[in-house]
Short mmCIF file of C-alpha atoms and ligand atoms in Angstrom, two decimals:
data_model
loop_
_atom_site.label_atom_id
_atom_site.label_comp_id
_atom_site.label_asym_id
_atom_site.label_seq_id
_atom_site.Cartn_x
_atom_site.Cartn_y
_atom_site.Cartn_z
CA MET A 261 123.50 67.72 86.63
CA SER A 262 121.60 64.46 86.18
CA GLN A 263 123.73 61.56 84.90
CA ARG A 264 122.81 58.12 83.64
CA PHE A 265 124.25 55.30 85.78
CA LEU A 266 124.33 51.65 84.73
CA ILE A 267 124.75 49.37 87.76
CA VAL A 268 125.64 45.70 87.47
CA GLY A 269 124.63 43.62 90.52
CA GLY A 270 121.41 43.60 92.55
CA GLY A 271 122.94 42.60 95.91
CA MET A 272 122.61 44.87 98.95
CA ILE A 273 125.26 47.30 97.75
CA GLY A 274 124.23 47.69 94.10
CA LEU A 275 120.61 48.21 95.12
CA THR A 276 121.49 50.79 97.79
CA ALA A 277 123.60 52.74 95.30
CA ALA A 278 120.81 52.55 92.70
CA LEU A 279 118.19 53.87 95.10
CA GLY A 280 120.42 56.62 96.52
CA LEU A 281 121.43 57.86 93.06
CA ARG A 282 117.85 57.80 91.79
CA LEU A 283 116.62 59.82 94.80
CA GLN A 284 119.25 62.43 93.90
CA GLY A 285 117.61 62.76 90.46
CA HIS A 286 120.00 60.62 88.40
CA ARG A 287 118.71 58.09 85.86
CA VAL A 288 119.60 54.55 86.90
CA THR A 289 119.34 51.11 85.29
CA LEU A 290 120.31 48.07 87.38
CA PHE A 291 121.11 44.66 85.90
CA GLU A 292 120.82 41.49 88.01
CA ARG A 293 121.45 38.08 86.50
CA GLY A 294 119.36 36.32 89.19
CA ALA A 295 115.67 36.67 89.98
CA ALA A 296 114.27 39.65 91.91
CA PRO A 297 114.96 39.00 95.65
CA ALA A 298 112.21 37.21 97.57
CA PHE A 299 112.03 35.49 100.95
CA GLY A 300 109.83 32.92 102.65
CA GLU A 301 108.62 32.36 106.21
CA ALA A 302 111.64 30.37 107.33
CA THR A 303 114.73 32.34 108.36
CA GLU A 304 117.08 32.79 105.41
CA LEU A 305 120.57 31.31 105.63
CA ARG A 306 122.58 34.47 104.90
CA VAL A 307 122.37 37.27 107.44
CA SER A 308 124.40 40.43 108.10
CA ALA A 309 125.13 42.41 111.24
CA ILE A 310 124.14 45.93 110.15
CA ALA A 311 126.14 48.66 111.91
CA HIS A 312 124.72 52.03 112.98
CA HIS A 313 126.12 54.01 110.04
CA SER A 314 124.63 51.54 107.54
CA ARG A 315 121.27 51.64 109.30
CA THR A 316 121.29 55.46 109.20
CA LEU A 317 121.88 55.35 105.43
CA LEU A 318 119.07 52.80 105.00
CA GLN A 319 116.79 54.97 107.15
CA GLN A 320 117.55 58.05 105.03
CA LEU A 321 116.59 56.01 101.95
CA GLU A 322 113.38 54.89 103.75
CA VAL A 323 114.33 51.25 103.42
CA TRP A 324 114.85 50.42 107.09
CA GLN A 325 111.29 51.56 107.87
CA ALA A 326 109.97 49.18 105.17
CA LEU A 327 111.60 46.07 106.72
CA PRO A 328 109.20 43.66 108.47
CA GLU A 329 109.85 44.29 112.17
CA GLU A 330 109.62 40.59 113.04
CA ARG A 331 112.67 39.96 110.79
CA ILE A 332 115.00 42.53 112.46
CA GLY A 333 117.17 41.32 115.33
CA PRO A 334 118.68 44.28 117.21
CA TYR A 335 121.48 43.18 119.54
CA GLN A 336 122.24 45.00 122.75
CA ALA A 337 125.45 43.29 123.78
CA MET A 338 128.48 41.42 122.53
CA GLU A 339 130.51 38.76 124.26
CA VAL A 340 133.84 37.62 122.86
CA TRP A 341 136.01 35.02 124.50
CA ASP A 342 139.14 33.03 123.86
CA HIS A 343 138.67 29.30 124.23
CA ASP A 344 142.30 28.69 125.22
CA SER A 345 143.18 31.53 127.58
CA PHE A 346 139.72 32.04 129.18
CA GLY A 347 140.16 35.75 128.40
CA GLN A 348 136.78 37.33 127.86
CA ILE A 349 135.27 40.70 127.03
CA GLN A 350 131.66 41.89 127.14
CA PHE A 351 130.23 45.10 125.69
CA HIS A 352 126.79 46.49 126.39
CA ALA A 353 125.07 49.23 124.33
CA SER A 354 124.23 51.11 127.54
CA GLU A 355 128.00 51.60 128.16
CA VAL A 356 128.01 54.01 125.19
CA ASN A 357 124.47 55.34 125.79
CA GLN A 358 122.96 53.47 122.86
CA ASP A 359 119.87 51.25 122.65
CA ASP A 360 121.67 48.62 120.62
CA LEU A 361 125.01 47.85 118.98
CA GLY A 362 123.45 47.05 115.58
CA ALA A 363 120.91 44.63 114.14
CA ILE A 364 121.01 41.25 112.43
CA VAL A 365 119.01 41.20 109.21
CA GLU A 366 118.59 38.46 106.63
CA ASN A 367 120.27 39.53 103.37
CA LYS A 368 117.28 38.51 101.23
CA VAL A 369 114.85 40.47 103.45
CA LEU A 370 116.97 43.60 103.10
CA GLU A 371 117.49 43.08 99.36
CA ALA A 372 113.72 42.63 98.82
CA ALA A 373 112.96 45.91 100.65
CA LEU A 374 115.68 47.71 98.67
CA TRP A 375 114.36 46.31 95.39
CA GLN A 376 110.81 47.46 96.19
CA GLN A 377 111.89 50.97 97.19
CA ALA A 378 114.15 51.27 94.14
CA GLN A 379 111.26 50.25 91.90
CA ARG A 380 108.99 52.84 93.55
CA ALA A 381 111.63 55.54 93.15
CA GLY A 382 111.87 54.86 89.40
CA VAL A 383 115.06 52.80 89.06
CA GLU A 384 114.85 50.65 85.93
CA LEU A 385 115.38 47.17 87.42
CA LEU A 386 116.24 44.36 85.02
CA ALA A 387 116.18 40.95 86.74
CA GLN A 388 117.43 37.82 85.02
CA THR A 389 119.59 40.00 82.81
CA GLU A 390 123.23 39.03 82.66
CA VAL A 391 125.74 41.60 81.49
CA SER A 392 128.18 39.93 79.10
CA GLY A 393 130.43 42.79 78.01
CA HIS A 394 131.24 46.48 78.31
CA VAL A 395 133.01 49.25 76.43
CA ILE A 396 134.13 52.52 78.00
CA SER A 397 135.00 55.58 75.94
CA ASP A 398 135.95 59.10 77.03
CA ASP A 399 132.36 60.25 77.30
CA GLN A 400 130.14 57.18 77.71
CA VAL A 401 129.83 53.52 78.71
CA THR A 402 128.07 50.74 76.81
CA LEU A 403 126.86 47.46 78.31
CA THR A 404 125.95 44.33 76.40
CA THR A 405 123.16 41.95 77.46
CA ALA A 406 121.25 39.24 75.57
CA SER A 407 118.35 41.69 75.13
CA GLY A 408 120.49 44.48 73.66
CA ASP A 409 123.00 47.23 74.46
CA TYR A 410 122.61 50.00 77.04
CA VAL A 411 124.44 53.35 77.05
CA GLY A 412 125.14 55.51 80.09
CA ASP A 413 127.52 58.08 81.57
CA TYR A 414 128.93 55.89 84.38
CA LEU A 415 129.20 52.17 85.01
CA ILE A 416 129.12 50.77 88.55
CA ALA A 417 130.36 47.23 89.16
CA ALA A 418 128.55 45.93 92.27
CA ASP A 419 128.76 42.40 90.92
CA GLY A 420 130.24 40.72 93.97
CA THR A 421 133.50 39.14 94.99
CA HIS A 422 134.18 37.43 91.62
CA SER A 423 133.16 40.62 89.73
CA PRO A 424 133.12 39.69 86.02
CA LEU A 425 133.30 43.44 85.22
CA ARG A 426 136.44 43.94 87.31
CA GLN A 427 138.02 40.96 85.60
CA ALA A 428 137.04 42.11 82.10
CA ALA A 429 138.46 45.58 82.88
CA GLY A 430 141.74 43.92 83.92
CA LEU A 431 141.85 45.67 87.31
CA PRO A 432 144.47 43.80 89.37
CA LEU A 433 143.71 42.29 92.78
CA THR A 434 145.73 41.94 95.96
CA PHE A 435 144.57 38.86 97.80
CA TRP A 436 145.36 36.09 100.21
CA ASP A 437 143.48 32.93 100.96
CA TYR A 438 142.65 32.43 104.65
CA GLN A 439 142.63 28.66 104.08
CA GLN A 440 139.33 28.66 105.95
CA GLN A 441 135.68 28.12 105.10
CA GLY A 442 132.78 29.93 106.76
CA CYS A 443 129.91 27.60 107.61
CA VAL A 444 126.55 29.35 108.00
CA ALA A 445 123.32 27.86 109.40
CA VAL A 446 120.25 28.79 111.42
CA VAL A 447 120.24 27.20 114.87
CA ARG A 448 117.63 26.82 117.61
CA CYS A 449 118.85 27.45 121.18
CA SER A 450 117.08 26.23 124.33
CA LYS A 451 118.18 29.32 126.34
CA SER A 452 117.21 32.80 125.16
CA HIS A 453 120.07 34.60 123.41
CA ASP A 454 119.10 37.74 125.38
CA GLY A 455 120.16 40.01 122.51
CA TYR A 456 123.84 38.98 122.80
CA ALA A 457 126.05 38.51 119.75
CA ARG A 458 128.60 35.93 120.86
CA GLN A 459 131.93 34.89 119.40
CA VAL A 460 134.55 32.41 120.57
CA PHE A 461 138.05 32.07 119.15
CA LEU A 462 138.93 28.39 118.84
CA PRO A 463 142.43 27.29 117.76
CA THR A 464 140.83 26.26 114.42
CA GLY A 465 139.03 29.59 113.87
CA PRO A 466 136.24 31.78 115.30
CA VAL A 467 132.59 30.77 115.77
CA ALA A 468 129.87 33.45 115.98
CA TRP A 469 126.26 33.15 117.21
CA LEU A 470 124.23 36.09 115.93
CA PRO A 471 120.90 36.74 117.69
CA LEU A 472 117.85 36.73 115.40
CA ALA A 473 114.47 38.37 116.10
CA ASP A 474 113.22 35.12 117.69
CA PRO A 475 114.98 34.92 121.11
CA HIS A 476 115.49 31.19 120.57
CA GLN A 477 117.11 31.42 117.14
CA VAL A 478 120.65 32.35 116.19
CA SER A 479 122.49 32.46 112.91
CA ILE A 480 125.97 30.96 113.10
CA VAL A 481 129.17 31.66 111.21
CA TRP A 482 131.75 28.98 111.96
CA SER A 483 135.01 29.95 110.27
CA ALA A 484 137.08 26.77 110.27
CA ASP A 485 140.49 25.91 108.84
CA ASN A 486 139.98 23.93 105.61
CA HIS A 487 140.88 20.59 107.16
CA HIS A 488 138.50 21.15 110.09
CA ALA A 489 135.77 22.42 107.73
CA GLU A 490 135.95 19.13 105.80
CA GLN A 491 135.46 17.26 109.10
CA LEU A 492 132.47 19.48 109.96
CA LYS A 493 130.91 18.80 106.55
CA ALA A 494 131.06 15.07 107.18
CA LEU A 495 129.13 15.35 110.48
CA SER A 496 125.40 14.66 110.78
CA ASP A 497 123.26 17.59 111.97
CA VAL A 498 123.08 16.00 115.43
CA ASP A 499 126.86 15.65 115.77
CA PHE A 500 127.46 19.09 114.29
CA SER A 501 125.03 20.58 116.84
CA LYS A 502 126.89 18.80 119.66
CA GLN A 503 130.23 20.26 118.57
CA LEU A 504 128.66 23.69 118.20
CA GLN A 505 127.24 23.41 121.71
CA ALA A 506 130.62 22.39 123.11
CA ALA A 507 132.22 25.42 121.41
CA SER A 508 129.59 27.72 122.97
CA ASP A 509 130.56 26.61 126.51
CA GLY A 510 126.82 26.12 127.12
CA ALA A 511 126.05 29.85 126.84
CA LEU A 512 122.89 29.16 124.79
CA GLY A 513 121.83 25.83 126.30
CA GLN A 514 121.06 23.02 123.87
CA LEU A 515 121.68 23.81 120.22
CA GLU A 516 119.96 22.26 117.22
CA VAL A 517 120.66 23.04 113.56
CA MET A 518 117.36 23.83 111.83
CA SER A 519 118.49 24.69 108.28
CA GLU A 520 120.86 23.39 105.67
CA ARG A 521 124.55 24.23 106.29
CA ALA A 522 126.37 26.21 103.60
CA TYR A 523 130.14 26.72 103.34
CA PHE A 524 131.92 29.74 101.83
CA PRO A 525 135.67 29.81 101.08
CA LEU A 526 137.17 32.79 102.95
CA ARG A 527 139.64 35.03 101.26
CA MET A 528 140.79 38.62 101.70
CA GLN A 529 140.99 40.62 98.53
CA TYR A 530 140.92 44.18 97.32
CA ALA A 531 141.17 45.72 93.88
CA GLN A 532 144.24 47.91 93.47
CA ARG A 533 142.12 50.40 91.50
CA TRP A 534 138.44 51.09 92.11
CA LEU A 535 138.08 53.65 89.34
CA GLN A 536 138.94 53.30 85.67
CA GLN A 537 137.71 56.21 83.58
CA ARG A 538 133.93 55.86 83.94
CA LEU A 539 133.92 52.50 85.73
CA LEU A 540 133.64 52.35 89.56
CA LEU A 541 133.84 49.30 91.80
CA LEU A 542 131.59 49.09 94.88
CA GLY A 543 131.12 46.59 97.71
CA ASP A 544 132.52 43.08 97.39
CA ALA A 545 133.61 43.80 93.82
CA ALA A 546 136.17 46.16 95.37
CA HIS A 547 136.97 44.33 98.64
CA SER A 548 136.17 41.14 100.59
CA ILE A 549 137.22 40.59 104.17
CA HIS A 550 137.05 37.87 106.82
CA PRO A 551 133.52 37.68 108.30
CA LEU A 552 134.82 37.55 111.90
CA ALA A 553 133.69 41.11 112.69
CA GLY A 554 130.67 41.15 110.37
CA GLN A 555 131.91 44.23 108.52
CA GLY A 556 131.99 43.26 104.80
CA ALA A 557 128.61 44.68 103.80
CA ASN A 558 129.08 47.61 106.20
CA LEU A 559 132.21 48.57 104.32
CA GLY A 560 130.16 48.45 101.10
CA PHE A 561 127.44 50.67 102.61
CA GLY A 562 130.27 53.07 103.53
CA ASP A 563 131.37 53.13 99.85
CA VAL A 564 127.84 54.06 98.79
CA GLU A 565 127.47 56.70 101.52
CA ALA A 566 130.68 58.42 100.41
CA LEU A 567 129.75 58.18 96.71
CA LEU A 568 126.35 59.77 97.32
CA GLU A 569 128.05 62.76 98.96
CA ILE A 570 129.88 63.36 95.69
CA THR A 571 127.04 62.66 93.28
CA ALA A 572 124.72 65.04 95.16
CA SER A 573 126.33 67.93 93.24
CA THR A 574 128.31 68.37 90.01
CA PHE A 575 131.23 65.95 90.01
CA GLY A 576 134.01 64.68 87.75
CA GLN A 577 137.18 62.57 87.80
CA ARG A 578 138.84 64.66 90.55
CA GLN A 579 135.99 64.05 93.02
CA LEU A 580 135.80 60.37 92.05
CA ARG A 581 139.55 59.95 92.61
CA ASN A 582 139.16 61.48 96.08
CA TRP A 583 136.31 59.05 96.75
CA GLU A 584 138.49 56.13 95.62
CA ARG A 585 141.37 57.23 97.85
CA GLU A 586 139.17 57.75 100.93
CA ARG A 587 137.38 54.40 100.58
CA LYS A 588 140.56 52.46 99.91
CA VAL A 589 142.01 53.78 103.18
CA ALA A 590 138.83 52.69 105.03
CA ALA A 591 138.99 49.20 103.46
CA LEU A 592 142.71 48.77 104.18
CA GLN A 593 142.24 49.82 107.81
CA MET A 594 139.47 47.25 108.18
CA ILE A 595 141.57 44.55 106.49
CA ALA A 596 144.52 45.31 108.81
CA THR A 597 142.26 45.13 111.90
CA MET A 598 140.77 41.78 110.79
CA GLU A 599 144.26 40.46 110.15
CA ALA A 600 145.48 41.53 113.59
CA PHE A 601 142.50 39.78 115.20
CA LYS A 602 142.91 36.67 113.13
CA ARG A 603 146.64 36.36 113.70
CA GLY A 604 146.40 37.36 117.37
CA PHE A 605 143.82 34.69 118.11
CA GLY A 606 145.33 32.13 115.76
CA ASN A 607 148.66 32.16 117.59
CA ASP A 608 148.83 29.18 119.96
CA GLN A 609 152.20 29.79 121.62
CA PRO A 610 151.64 29.47 125.42
CA ALA A 611 153.20 32.87 126.27
CA PHE A 612 151.09 34.57 123.62
CA LYS A 613 147.93 32.90 124.91
CA LEU A 614 148.67 34.12 128.43
CA LEU A 615 149.18 37.66 127.18
CA ARG A 616 146.03 37.50 125.10
CA GLY A 617 143.91 36.36 128.04
CA ALA A 618 145.39 39.06 130.29
CA GLY A 619 144.83 41.69 127.57
CA LEU A 620 141.16 40.81 127.12
CA ARG A 621 140.57 40.82 130.89
CA LEU A 622 142.28 44.19 131.18
CA VAL A 623 140.21 45.83 128.41
CA ASN A 624 137.07 44.37 129.99
CA LYS A 625 137.87 46.11 133.30
CA VAL A 626 139.14 49.50 132.12
CA ALA A 627 136.04 51.52 131.19
CA PRO A 628 137.62 54.16 128.85
CA LEU A 629 139.51 51.46 126.91
CA LYS A 630 136.36 49.44 126.60
CA ARG A 631 134.26 52.41 125.49
CA ALA A 632 136.85 53.24 122.80
CA LEU A 633 136.68 49.63 121.56
CA ILE A 634 132.85 49.62 121.48
CA LYS A 635 132.80 52.90 119.58
CA SER A 636 135.22 51.57 116.97
CA ALA A 637 133.11 48.39 116.67
CA LEU A 638 130.00 50.55 116.07
CA GLY A 639 131.79 52.17 113.11
C1 LIG B 834 129.87 33.77 105.94
C2 LIG B 834 129.73 35.27 105.73
C3 LIG B 834 129.17 36.06 106.72
C4 LIG B 834 129.05 37.44 106.55
N1 LIG B 834 128.52 38.21 107.55
C5 LIG B 834 128.46 39.56 107.40
C6 LIG B 834 127.95 40.43 108.44
O1 LIG B 834 127.52 39.97 109.51
N2 LIG B 834 127.95 41.78 108.25
C7 LIG B 834 128.44 42.34 107.10
O2 LIG B 834 128.47 43.58 107.00
N3 LIG B 834 128.91 41.56 106.09
C8 LIG B 834 128.94 40.20 106.21
N4 LIG B 834 129.42 39.43 105.18
C9 LIG B 834 129.80 40.08 103.92
C10 LIG B 834 128.56 40.39 103.06
O3 LIG B 834 127.78 39.22 102.89
C11 LIG B 834 128.99 40.93 101.71
O4 LIG B 834 129.93 41.97 101.90
C12 LIG B 834 127.81 41.49 100.92
O5 LIG B 834 126.81 40.52 100.73
C13 LIG B 834 128.29 42.01 99.56
O6 LIG B 834 127.22 42.56 98.86
P1 LIG B 834 127.41 43.03 97.36
O7 LIG B 834 126.11 43.66 96.98
O8 LIG B 834 128.66 43.82 97.21
O9 LIG B 834 127.66 41.70 96.52
P2 LIG B 834 126.71 40.42 96.28
O10 LIG B 834 125.73 40.24 97.36
O11 LIG B 834 127.62 39.29 95.96
O12 LIG B 834 125.89 40.81 94.96
C14 LIG B 834 126.44 40.77 93.67
C15 LIG B 834 125.29 40.56 92.67
O13 LIG B 834 125.78 40.74 91.34
C16 LIG B 834 125.11 39.83 90.47
N5 LIG B 834 125.96 39.68 89.27
C17 LIG B 834 127.24 39.22 89.20
N6 LIG B 834 127.68 39.24 87.93
C18 LIG B 834 126.67 39.73 87.17
C19 LIG B 834 126.52 39.98 85.76
N7 LIG B 834 127.52 39.77 84.89
N8 LIG B 834 125.34 40.46 85.31
C20 LIG B 834 124.31 40.71 86.17
N9 LIG B 834 124.40 40.49 87.52
C21 LIG B 834 125.56 40.00 88.00
C22 LIG B 834 125.00 38.57 91.33
O14 LIG B 834 123.96 37.73 90.87
C23 LIG B 834 124.70 39.14 92.72
O15 LIG B 834 123.31 39.24 92.98
C24 LIG B 834 129.53 38.04 105.34
C25 LIG B 834 130.09 37.24 104.34
C26 LIG B 834 130.19 35.87 104.52
C27 LIG B 834 130.83 35.01 103.43
#
């Protein structure tokens, strides 16, 4: 039976949910307080590594096909190394009979394609419309905006990590602060990136170089302890580029920052409840994780994928509770994995470093172990 969904948040996750629900025949209104997504010629600052399962969902919704090809950066290989122990591991898509391990896409480019497809499918899209309040009763939800009230059957909060809806609903959070900031920027490299996503673990945090469609451009995420992040902020672009190049061990030749640098405080958090009567939390509103494995948005796409399985037929609280349980397990597993990585690589005791280096070298040499790791990274 067709339901009316009100979705707050026009980021990647809210838009994907809106489009998927609309294509199933539900009526959907989406509220976004910002402008409709748009992008220019220059590479956007925020990018995401899109995993296979997320791409499949976006293909089913005919969004992937609508992306400009010159803005998609498929990556065929991954190289991860430990600065201190010289341990290193390399994965190649061919080792698991795949063409690539995923693709790097600019968030705004993906959001713009989602917005366009949602509009075509008949989602009512309200840009520059901030939701300021909500009321949930046993049989309906009401949203308040400056232009009036809206009534629906279900309310989806896809309003990001600070989720005003989650806060207003009083849904408690479990969280810890990583005491790190993630610096993102677009960087030119004199050597081709050859389709490799690279990541080094420094004692002060991991640095990732994500290959863009242009073989001489990468997007970086430098997750640095707060103190180190403040030092990085004070550097000129030239000095920052030199430090970035030193961290890369020369893998990409000369590096030159070609965009502004933006810093995001990094914190792990998840809502203890993702469902309250007719209110559901999706994406970053429900969980945020460390960007070191590029899985935050992928987890959100997983939430949408699982929700769409339920909303495809008649559903009620029982099915939604099952959805909540299943997705919480997926998020907690991801959080635990990120934590193990972060703590494992953050530990600078000499014996631990030795073990870490030996462990990485071992996994790199033992084919079945390596294949298992690649498959889990593919999601
Ligand atoms: C440095 C960094 C690197 C990352 N790299 C990756 C990666 O490689 N791969 C990956 O999978 N993930 C990555 N992530 C995570 C990813 O960016 C997020 O998980 C994803 O953007 C979350 O999308 P969302 O739609 O849930 O939320 P958001 O993108 O935050 O969207 C929320 C929207 O809600 C709107 N909104 C909020 N309140 C209201 C209101 N009251 N009324 C109306 N609208 C409202 C906001 O304007 C916003 O547009 C990274 C994160 C960081 C910080």
